[in-house]
XYZ file of C-alpha atoms in Angstrom:
674
model
C 1.320 -22.813 -19.193
C -2.494 -22.747 -19.199
C -3.901 -22.288 -22.598
C -7.307 -20.939 -21.351
C -8.947 -22.871 -24.229
C -11.339 -24.453 -21.681
C -12.909 -21.205 -20.847
C -16.241 -20.459 -22.354
C -16.053 -18.014 -25.159
C -18.602 -15.723 -23.758
C -17.751 -15.484 -20.165
C -14.983 -14.843 -17.724
C -13.915 -17.738 -15.407
C -16.436 -18.003 -12.493
C -15.287 -16.338 -9.234
C -15.950 -17.595 -5.669
C -16.159 -14.053 -4.667
C -19.636 -12.677 -4.138
C -21.007 -10.364 -6.841
C -21.256 -6.870 -5.547
C -24.052 -4.414 -6.465
C -23.413 -2.316 -9.547
C -23.386 0.879 -7.536
C -20.594 -0.558 -5.209
C -18.648 -1.932 -8.125
C -18.850 1.352 -10.086
C -17.684 3.363 -7.057
C -14.800 1.054 -6.528
C -13.855 1.017 -10.228
C -13.763 4.765 -10.292
C -11.580 4.871 -7.135
C -9.122 2.218 -8.203
C -9.384 2.772 -12.003
C -5.633 3.521 -12.637
C -4.351 0.468 -10.799
C -6.840 -1.807 -12.669
C -5.914 -0.422 -15.956
C -2.184 -0.780 -15.117
C -2.859 -4.518 -14.278
C -4.498 -5.170 -17.569
C -1.813 -3.215 -19.573
C 0.989 -5.230 -17.996
C -0.741 -8.626 -18.775
C -1.542 -7.689 -22.414
C 1.232 -8.579 -24.940
C 3.456 -5.738 -26.311
C 2.795 -7.261 -29.733
C -0.693 -5.501 -29.841
C 1.216 -2.205 -30.426
C 1.441 0.663 -27.942
C -1.758 2.337 -29.046
C -4.051 -0.592 -29.142
C -2.550 -1.967 -25.930
C -3.458 1.175 -24.054
C -7.039 1.110 -25.531
C -7.676 -2.552 -24.869
C -6.403 -2.031 -21.143
C -8.905 0.715 -20.628
C -11.705 -1.285 -22.260
C -10.902 -4.283 -19.957
C -11.117 -2.335 -16.832
C -14.380 -0.675 -18.029
C -16.003 -4.045 -19.017
C -15.183 -5.489 -15.493
C -18.569 -3.963 -14.331
C -20.494 -6.131 -16.661
C -20.934 -9.009 -14.104
C -22.056 -6.878 -11.178
C -25.300 -7.540 -9.688
C -28.277 -5.059 -10.095
C -28.155 -2.608 -7.269
C -30.765 -2.823 -4.671
C -32.916 0.363 -3.780
C -32.101 2.122 -0.660
C -28.939 3.213 1.164
C -25.558 1.685 0.047
C -22.754 1.715 2.511
C -19.210 1.560 0.825
C -17.212 -1.456 1.569
C -14.558 -1.099 4.514
C -11.008 -0.416 3.265
C -8.585 -2.999 4.409
C -7.324 -6.471 3.909
C -10.566 -8.041 2.612
C -11.540 -5.485 -0.123
C -14.296 -7.786 -1.599
C -15.384 -5.305 -4.218
C -11.898 -4.375 -5.372
C -10.907 -8.059 -5.231
C -13.857 -8.979 -7.408
C -12.879 -6.363 -9.910
C -9.230 -7.274 -9.976
C -10.068 -10.956 -10.542
C -12.335 -9.989 -13.543
C -9.831 -7.814 -14.968
C -7.037 -10.442 -14.739
C -9.215 -13.149 -16.291
C -10.341 -10.855 -19.276
C -6.650 -9.694 -19.795
C -5.383 -13.284 -19.897
C -8.069 -14.263 -22.337
C -7.450 -11.185 -24.526
C -3.598 -11.891 -24.367
C -4.079 -15.450 -25.654
C -7.011 -14.896 -27.974
C -6.980 -11.154 -29.179
C -9.789 -11.892 -31.654
C -12.091 -13.076 -28.918
C -11.817 -9.737 -27.191
C -11.697 -7.514 -30.231
C -14.711 -9.192 -31.904
C -16.957 -8.772 -28.888
C -15.985 -5.482 -27.185
C -15.536 -2.021 -28.811
C -12.481 -0.072 -27.891
C -12.663 3.434 -26.514
C -13.051 5.771 -29.464
C -9.920 7.965 -30.341
C -10.082 9.867 -33.569
C -7.058 11.318 -35.209
C -4.731 10.513 -32.430
C -2.274 7.721 -31.402
C -1.834 7.198 -27.599
C 1.027 5.465 -25.939
C 2.968 5.615 -22.600
C 6.197 7.554 -22.429
C 9.338 5.950 -23.875
C 11.832 4.974 -21.207
C 15.459 4.437 -20.979
C 17.684 1.360 -21.332
C 16.302 -0.244 -18.187
C 12.593 0.225 -19.230
C 13.332 -1.224 -22.728
C 15.046 -4.187 -21.242
C 12.188 -4.917 -18.836
C 9.692 -4.450 -21.806
C 11.627 -7.087 -23.779
C 11.646 -9.410 -20.923
C 7.934 -9.101 -20.412
C 7.190 -9.614 -24.136
C 9.185 -12.952 -23.976
C 7.193 -14.106 -20.912
C 3.789 -15.872 -21.091
C 0.659 -13.884 -20.070
C 0.345 -15.935 -16.943
C 3.792 -14.919 -15.768
C 3.055 -11.281 -16.488
C -0.241 -11.679 -14.470
C 1.662 -13.206 -11.591
C 4.261 -10.374 -11.683
C 1.468 -7.774 -11.738
C -0.205 -9.346 -8.692
C 3.006 -9.701 -6.671
C 4.774 -6.489 -7.604
C 1.916 -3.954 -8.416
C -0.709 -5.167 -6.062
C 1.645 -6.503 -3.340
C -0.246 -9.833 -2.914
C 1.501 -12.589 -0.976
C 2.313 -15.771 -3.044
C -0.560 -17.564 -1.576
C -3.104 -14.928 -2.440
C -1.770 -14.615 -6.032
C -1.811 -18.303 -6.471
C -5.369 -18.434 -5.276
C -6.448 -15.684 -7.776
C -4.619 -17.146 -10.656
C -6.109 -20.483 -10.019
C -9.583 -18.908 -9.835
C -9.255 -17.403 -13.262
C -8.282 -20.709 -14.892
C -4.483 -20.798 -14.643
C -3.685 -24.535 -14.049
C -0.038 -23.993 -13.195
C -0.244 -20.966 -10.883
C 2.824 -22.040 -8.832
C 4.946 -22.323 -12.037
C 3.812 -18.856 -13.085
C 4.685 -17.387 -9.788
C 8.210 -19.043 -9.762
C 8.870 -17.763 -13.262
C 7.733 -14.289 -12.286
C 9.995 -14.216 -9.266
C 12.930 -15.251 -11.553
C 12.086 -12.475 -13.866
C 11.754 -10.008 -11.062
C 15.265 -11.266 -9.660
C 16.734 -10.880 -13.270
C 15.589 -7.291 -13.439
C 16.910 -6.711 -9.739
C 15.733 -4.131 -7.196
C 14.545 -1.479 -9.774
C 11.816 -3.875 -11.070
C 9.064 -2.463 -8.781
C 9.958 1.209 -9.453
C 10.070 0.601 -13.197
C 6.694 -1.016 -13.314
C 5.193 1.760 -11.293
C 6.847 4.355 -13.517
C 5.029 6.341 -16.165
C 6.585 4.195 -18.903
C 4.150 1.449 -17.870
C 1.206 3.701 -16.982
C -1.555 3.595 -19.579
C -3.451 6.330 -17.607
C -0.593 8.840 -18.291
C -0.067 8.818 -22.013
C 1.339 10.967 -24.864
C -0.678 11.770 -27.973
C 0.585 12.019 -31.536
C -1.353 12.503 -34.810
C -2.170 9.714 -37.117
C -1.273 9.734 -40.864
C -2.152 13.301 -41.823
C -2.008 12.592 -45.670
C -4.336 9.760 -45.243
C -6.661 11.780 -43.123
C -6.996 14.541 -45.903
C -8.628 12.032 -48.138
C -11.232 11.292 -45.492
C -12.079 14.856 -44.678
C -15.347 14.926 -46.840
C -16.594 11.541 -45.443
C -15.808 12.606 -41.883
C -17.720 15.910 -42.349
C -20.670 14.163 -43.835
C -20.682 11.698 -40.761
C -20.433 14.478 -38.288
C -23.560 16.268 -39.928
C -25.385 13.000 -39.487
C -24.307 12.395 -35.983
C -25.229 16.046 -34.987
C -28.646 15.643 -36.613
C -29.320 12.414 -34.821
C -28.182 13.790 -31.552
C -30.453 16.794 -31.872
C -33.460 14.562 -32.416
C -32.544 12.472 -29.307
C -32.060 15.675 -27.142
C -35.433 17.110 -28.285
C -37.182 13.807 -27.648
C -36.079 13.485 -24.094
C -37.221 15.484 -21.142
C -34.717 16.919 -18.667
C -36.181 14.852 -15.802
C -35.585 11.613 -17.744
C -32.193 12.313 -18.982
C -29.474 10.127 -17.555
C -26.176 11.560 -16.446
C -23.585 11.268 -19.135
C -20.545 8.961 -18.559
C -17.332 10.677 -18.697
C -14.713 8.920 -20.803
C -11.195 8.317 -19.233
C -9.495 11.090 -21.050
C -11.920 13.602 -19.785
C -11.610 12.257 -16.302
C -7.836 12.817 -16.327
C -8.319 16.458 -17.278
C -11.096 17.062 -14.726
C -8.995 15.585 -11.858
C -7.032 18.855 -11.828
C -10.139 20.935 -11.476
C -10.532 22.394 -8.063
C -14.226 22.660 -8.532
C -14.423 18.786 -8.829
C -12.752 17.998 -5.528
C -14.647 15.564 -3.349
C -15.782 16.703 0.119
C -17.106 14.254 2.660
C -19.943 15.444 4.817
C -18.781 16.463 8.427
C -20.559 13.634 10.208
C -20.188 10.809 7.750
C -17.458 9.226 9.807
C -19.796 8.472 12.647
C -22.206 6.558 10.518
C -20.352 4.467 8.057
C -18.850 1.005 8.030
C -15.822 2.500 6.171
C -13.824 4.375 8.806
C -10.742 5.475 6.871
C -9.423 8.469 5.020
C -12.542 8.523 2.814
C -14.560 9.438 5.908
C -12.478 12.519 6.499
C -14.387 15.834 6.078
C -12.647 18.754 4.526
C -11.317 21.081 7.299
C -9.251 24.207 7.603
C -9.866 27.872 7.074
C -9.125 27.834 3.369
C -11.235 25.046 1.974
C -13.127 27.520 -0.117
C -9.847 29.127 -1.627
C -10.140 27.947 -5.227
C -6.842 29.667 -6.203
C -5.050 27.798 -3.502
C -6.585 24.464 -4.309
C -5.855 24.965 -7.981
C -2.242 25.666 -7.206
C -1.969 22.474 -5.189
C -3.504 20.339 -7.995
C -1.343 22.109 -10.650
C 1.878 21.667 -8.646
C 1.153 17.947 -8.237
C 0.663 17.568 -12.004
C 3.801 19.623 -12.856
C 5.858 17.756 -10.344
C 4.756 14.424 -11.640
C 5.676 15.663 -15.301
C 9.230 16.000 -13.910
C 9.233 19.775 -14.515
C 10.607 20.554 -10.983
C 11.492 24.092 -12.196
C 8.105 24.891 -13.628
C 6.265 27.634 -12.058
C 3.437 26.388 -9.791
C 0.776 29.100 -10.081
C -0.167 32.623 -10.233
C 0.995 33.938 -6.843
C 2.562 37.261 -7.989
C 5.418 35.498 -9.873
C 7.309 34.773 -6.644
C 7.286 30.997 -6.837
C 10.575 29.564 -8.167
C 9.410 25.907 -8.646
C 7.957 22.771 -7.210
C 9.871 20.250 -5.136
C 8.240 16.825 -5.074
C 9.234 13.913 -2.794
C 7.683 10.567 -2.382
C 8.010 7.698 0.002
C 9.482 4.469 -1.426
C 7.116 2.728 -3.669
C 4.731 5.692 -4.119
C 3.692 6.573 -7.778
C 4.083 10.222 -8.484
C 1.571 10.263 -11.434
C -1.083 12.850 -11.393
C -4.575 11.908 -10.270
C -6.684 9.940 -12.789
C -10.022 11.000 -11.104
C -11.111 13.911 -8.847
C -9.543 13.604 -5.423
C -10.692 14.218 -2.010
C -9.938 17.358 -0.099
C -8.972 16.706 3.585
C -7.579 20.025 4.562
C -6.677 23.474 3.455
C -5.433 26.089 5.718
C -2.649 28.037 7.334
C -0.212 26.071 9.476
C 2.893 27.698 10.948
C 4.269 29.880 8.065
C 2.748 27.962 5.104
C -0.484 27.432 3.352
C -1.065 23.715 3.364
C -3.460 21.419 1.430
C -3.984 17.765 2.138
C -5.418 15.494 -0.635
C -6.399 11.846 -0.978
C -6.808 10.115 -4.224
C -7.940 6.695 -2.859
C -4.484 5.201 -2.689
C -2.161 8.094 -1.859
C -1.902 11.093 0.452
C -0.614 14.260 -0.956
C 0.582 17.322 1.112
C 1.162 20.612 -0.757
C 2.763 23.612 1.093
C 3.625 27.099 -0.072
C 5.250 29.826 1.932
C 2.802 32.541 3.072
C 5.322 35.319 2.442
C 8.455 35.755 0.231
C 9.739 33.480 -2.292
C 10.630 29.860 -2.168
C 9.607 26.553 -3.715
C 6.183 24.968 -3.225
C 6.553 21.498 -1.861
C 4.559 18.389 -2.837
C 4.856 15.217 -0.682
C 3.357 11.930 -1.716
C 2.927 8.817 0.355
C 0.939 5.635 -0.075
C -2.203 5.136 1.896
C -4.224 2.503 0.176
C -4.731 0.294 3.212
C -5.344 3.082 5.829
C -7.884 2.103 8.410
C -8.982 3.319 11.996
C -5.513 3.360 13.324
C -3.252 3.890 10.224
C -5.525 6.638 8.893
C -5.882 8.381 12.285
C -3.323 11.213 11.774
C -1.433 13.056 8.930
C 1.593 15.359 9.195
C 0.660 18.888 8.035
C 3.818 20.668 9.034
C 7.435 20.103 10.281
C 9.377 22.889 11.947
C 12.457 22.921 14.401
C 9.689 22.950 17.136
C 8.332 19.655 15.960
C 5.656 18.101 13.714
C 1.990 19.056 13.680
C -0.645 16.487 12.786
C -4.172 16.622 11.475
C -6.139 14.084 13.429
C -8.974 11.980 12.165
C -12.429 13.129 13.161
C -12.860 9.953 15.305
C -10.033 10.883 17.688
C -11.382 12.048 20.962
C -8.232 12.189 22.940
C -4.497 12.813 22.034
C -1.201 12.843 24.072
C 2.466 12.595 23.595
C 4.706 10.113 25.396
C 8.404 9.118 25.435
C 8.667 5.451 24.551
C 11.905 5.061 26.469
C 10.135 6.080 29.701
C 6.972 3.905 30.008
C 6.445 4.895 33.678
C 6.113 8.600 32.827
C 2.493 9.470 32.089
C 1.709 10.753 28.732
C 1.398 14.471 28.235
C -1.905 15.915 26.880
C -1.553 17.292 23.304
C -3.710 20.329 22.589
C -5.724 20.273 19.346
C -7.254 23.214 17.453
C -10.867 23.379 16.329
C -9.798 22.167 12.875
C -8.067 19.095 14.316
C -4.479 20.262 14.050
C -2.138 19.336 16.983
C 0.457 21.498 18.741
C 3.954 20.627 17.748
C 5.015 17.168 18.748
C 8.773 17.417 19.814
C 11.155 15.612 17.503
C 13.705 13.265 19.004
C 17.305 14.381 19.060
C 18.311 11.349 16.848
C 20.673 9.834 19.493
C 17.854 7.783 21.145
C 17.724 9.743 24.326
C 14.103 10.338 23.657
C 11.689 8.693 21.252
C 8.375 10.531 21.048
C 4.982 8.862 20.067
C 1.342 9.936 19.851
C -1.086 8.091 22.110
C -4.627 8.588 20.898
C -7.956 7.298 21.769
C -10.763 6.811 19.274
C -14.406 7.869 19.881
C -17.073 5.539 21.169
C -19.230 6.794 18.355
C -17.455 4.209 15.964
C -17.597 1.326 18.458
C -13.825 1.447 18.399
C -13.281 3.036 21.743
C -9.593 2.138 22.419
C -6.131 3.825 22.550
C -3.193 3.162 20.429
C 0.276 4.338 19.616
C 1.551 6.132 16.603
C 5.291 6.690 15.781
C 6.365 9.656 13.729
C 8.893 8.186 11.319
C 9.200 11.365 9.146
C 6.581 10.561 6.681
C 2.940 11.843 6.173
C 1.190 9.027 8.070
C 2.787 7.869 11.323
C 3.323 4.121 11.958
C 1.010 2.035 14.121
C 2.925 0.280 16.960
C 1.463 -2.984 18.392
C 2.895 -5.832 20.355
C 2.187 -9.506 20.888
C 2.874 -10.926 24.337
C 4.992 -13.847 25.165
C 3.666 -17.283 25.801
C 2.439 -17.900 29.331
C 0.789 -14.451 29.783
C -2.723 -15.626 29.006
C -2.710 -13.973 25.509
C -4.093 -16.044 22.643
C -1.646 -17.319 20.084
C -0.638 -14.697 17.528
C -2.861 -11.870 18.467
C -1.212 -8.522 18.029
C -2.589 -5.945 20.484
C -2.366 -2.243 21.257
C 0.774 -1.327 23.076
C -0.726 1.120 25.497
C -0.960 -1.299 28.535
C 1.803 -1.062 31.105
C 3.312 -4.377 29.743
C 3.041 -3.111 26.175
C 4.704 0.175 26.999
C 7.512 -1.700 28.850
C 8.031 -4.003 25.933
C 8.362 -1.087 23.388
C 10.692 0.718 25.669
C 13.290 -1.972 24.787
C 12.607 -1.734 21.045
C 11.964 2.029 20.465
C 15.436 2.998 19.495
C 15.080 0.543 16.502
C 12.463 2.878 15.122
C 14.968 5.516 14.298
C 16.477 3.304 11.444
C 12.969 2.992 9.803
C 12.579 6.825 8.994
C 11.456 7.492 5.474
C 11.103 3.873 4.386
C 7.383 3.647 3.817
C 6.369 1.980 7.041
C 2.707 1.397 7.881
C 2.904 -0.645 11.091
C 5.358 -2.223 13.425
C 4.573 -5.183 15.727
C 6.907 -6.512 18.386
C 6.331 -10.199 18.973
C 7.801 -11.756 22.145
C 7.732 -15.320 20.710
C 9.548 -16.974 23.610
C 10.966 -16.693 27.078
C 13.882 -18.826 28.306
C 15.436 -19.425 31.610
C 19.256 -19.092 31.154
C 21.712 -21.664 32.549
C 23.425 -21.124 35.805
C 20.425 -19.256 37.071
C 21.552 -16.159 35.126
C 18.093 -14.641 34.689
C 15.553 -14.896 31.836
C 15.880 -13.922 28.204
C 13.178 -12.781 25.891
C 13.195 -13.752 22.162
C 11.575 -11.157 19.861
C 10.473 -10.899 16.280
C 9.927 -7.332 15.216
C 7.930 -7.136 11.890
C 7.908 -3.883 9.856
C 4.873 -3.814 7.373
C 5.336 -1.226 4.607
C 2.596 0.462 2.551
C 3.787 -1.547 -0.466
C 2.665 -4.772 1.137
C 6.083 -6.046 1.900
C 7.198 -6.990 5.342
C 10.674 -6.937 6.965
C 11.704 -8.874 10.103
C 14.313 -8.579 12.808
C 14.796 -11.394 15.262
C 16.336 -10.330 18.530
C 17.512 -11.723 21.824
C 17.197 -9.780 25.096
C 19.101 -10.740 28.131
C 18.232 -10.156 31.785
C 19.859 -6.678 31.687
C 16.889 -4.690 30.411
C 18.997 -1.524 30.097
C 21.010 -3.069 27.195
C 19.327 -2.929 23.631
C 18.298 -6.203 22.122
C 20.954 -8.254 20.326
C 19.988 -9.061 16.761
C 20.118 -12.856 15.890
C 22.652 -13.112 12.998
C 21.591 -14.948 10.019
C 23.657 -16.224 6.995
C 23.519 -13.760 4.255
C 21.297 -10.643 4.061
C 17.923 -10.645 5.593
C 15.001 -11.033 3.189
C 13.538 -7.729 1.894
C 10.057 -9.305 2.021
C 8.887 -12.266 4.102
C 5.793 -13.697 5.662
C 7.549 -14.590 8.867
C 5.990 -13.297 12.057
C 2.726 -12.547 10.331
C -0.553 -14.453 10.305
C 0.889 -16.253 7.246
C 4.030 -17.200 9.058
C 3.004 -18.051 12.597
C 5.972 -19.994 13.690
C 9.555 -18.794 14.617
C 12.791 -20.639 15.530
C 16.099 -18.952 16.162
C 19.471 -19.492 18.046
C 22.560 -17.760 19.231
C 25.625 -18.240 21.226
C 25.797 -16.786 24.722
C 28.560 -16.519 27.407
C 27.427 -16.839 30.948
C 28.804 -14.501 33.759
C 31.047 -17.474 34.720
C 32.691 -17.410 31.269
C 31.134 -20.744 30.135
C 29.774 -20.623 26.532
C 26.392 -21.859 25.505
C 24.340 -22.262 22.455
C 20.693 -21.156 23.008
C 17.781 -21.734 20.824
C 14.034 -20.901 21.200
C 10.814 -21.444 19.055
C 7.310 -20.188 19.289
C 4.728 -21.907 21.470
C 3.538 -24.515 18.851
C 6.998 -26.246 18.641
C 7.204 -29.679 20.077
C 10.956 -30.176 19.737
C 14.223 -28.403 18.675
C 17.153 -30.105 17.132
C 20.714 -28.476 16.424
C 23.181 -29.698 13.830
C 26.331 -28.527 12.535
C 28.805 -26.883 14.948
C 26.444 -27.992 17.814
C 24.620 -31.211 18.002
C 21.755 -31.475 20.462
C 18.004 -32.250 20.788
C 15.415 -30.965 23.355
C 11.743 -31.532 23.800
C 9.662 -28.440 23.638
C 10.496 -25.130 22.182
C 13.723 -24.373 24.115
C 17.207 -25.634 23.908
C 20.314 -24.783 25.856
C 23.662 -26.732 25.550
C 27.067 -26.011 26.839
C 29.615 -25.854 24.010
C 33.143 -24.466 22.893
C 32.031 -24.386 19.316
C 31.628 -21.043 17.271
C 30.611 -22.205 13.823
C 27.270 -22.151 12.034
C 24.415 -24.247 13.575
C 21.507 -25.588 11.677
C 18.318 -25.534 13.633
C 15.086 -27.686 12.934
C 11.871 -27.619 14.821
C 8.889 -29.885 14.920
C 5.325 -28.291 14.666
C 2.482 -30.711 15.406
C 0.375 -30.959 12.207
C 2.657 -28.781 10.247
C 5.835 -30.719 9.722
C 9.354 -29.303 9.939
C 10.309 -25.732 10.589
C 13.823 -24.433 9.723
C 15.745 -21.904 11.781
C 15.449 -18.198 10.980
C 17.651 -17.192 8.233
C 18.103 -20.609 6.485
C 17.150 -20.941 2.807
C 14.292 -23.464 3.258
C 11.618 -23.067 5.645
C 8.340 -24.944 6.271
C 5.307 -22.884 7.219
C 1.899 -23.626 8.639
C -0.829 -22.233 10.786
C -1.243 -22.350 14.484
């Protein structure tokens, strides 16, 4: 592994990312502080000790601002949230670089950077069970570069390519080896690895406090008292010497920030028209709406319920409402941390919806919905969902209520029109959806669950944000509905690999054939779903035309799942999934901009009873070869061969300039751009 000895002793490895202004960097650090501290904490060696490891992690995150450029005077526009995230990426790179150096050379860091001052207390994350201890032991035995790779892949959800680029940028010479070792470590731990690393046992922002050696402290009492008097006297002189106008605002230490995050008086509130004049059109541009945004008692109960639920005290009382609240029920979508907020959160909505008082909050990476009954007893409910990549479309609506009549949504302020349509009936016009003055919709009917109706929101954004277009949102039972897109088949005049909104006649017709597949995605943390028609094939014996599809499901956790399907001429029949050897991968780059080629095959029986093997690839393939039970070669992306075989077939395709492409589901696959 890389020793980092070549790095200068007084600097972090140079970054190709542009230096942001200090104001931008500080805003991003405050917003993403918990995740940056968690990255540093995971990279640092457990040998530091739990207390010092927590303090060093906080110090590393705070010191990442040191390289920011001086802020220019004038108006500063926050960076657009999304895939680029240059300011967050810059901070993340500096934190990773500093944590690697501190892990390899602890004296280098401790001798140059003071740690946050904590007097009389020892801080440490909560102690976990056997699984957490086993993971901690495995991490302690791994190299710092491996822990960094694991943090980038699991905590940050970066692709292997992005993680390798970052590791290389901070001076890791064997980034690929570190990533492979991290994947082996992740596989050894198994499926719980992500949930364990996101738990409170590995969270340096949610810590427990214990006193230091009390007997030793008694001997230091007099010296401490004398020092306190001297500090007080010096502080008094400084205060008297400075005028109020010249006094700079005090910086709040992290421990105080954690306590202040539960203060309703510190909730962030975006101005009402900010969304129409910002380059960051996402949840941070939502103004606070609803009839109870000034109800401090309700807002305090919401924040308190979040904190109590995160502490695991589900039976704890949630507030001061006449003693009729029996507890707090907390739910979270997969991969969503339930920890309390580390900084003051943003208020999106507070008001009465149906028979509940509802509060919507956003902490920069998560959406939180709190609801309590207006009358009678019953539990308060706290729902959490990830929203760290929300944008114009995926941040366009949030569920505020669910009843037997349907789900109500709070629409983004940039939504001008809203309607409901049945995805299974593309020829039926969408029905207008009434919206209240606060932006809350009428109930959107829930589907019966038997795929006789699949409802979706069809909304249009305002021309004031220069994004005047309509798009589809599917309610999958979570706080944020999923964005539906499609990519037309070759020969339709569409550029290669360009997903588009599915509100056109062709897009609606395409989704009518895949809509039933959405029912199996409910409650799985879905951000967006794209249907890519990567090939169309004329069937033998003039039996019609088949469509090959790749449906990609992108989650809020950064992972992507793929289902490859084959649709015959009978459009009333659902798509037939292409079978693959073994289980489908839980995370893949296939059918994304990082996996732009596809090749798949299946057996098919013609109406005459003759059996064929069919294969199809995306538009860039120049030839297809089948081996195994079927042996054949065809020029171009399509293959059809008559056969009586029924065994496994190995497919290989050629892509100009990119080499060889394996068939979908095989272990090895070449990849390249188009």
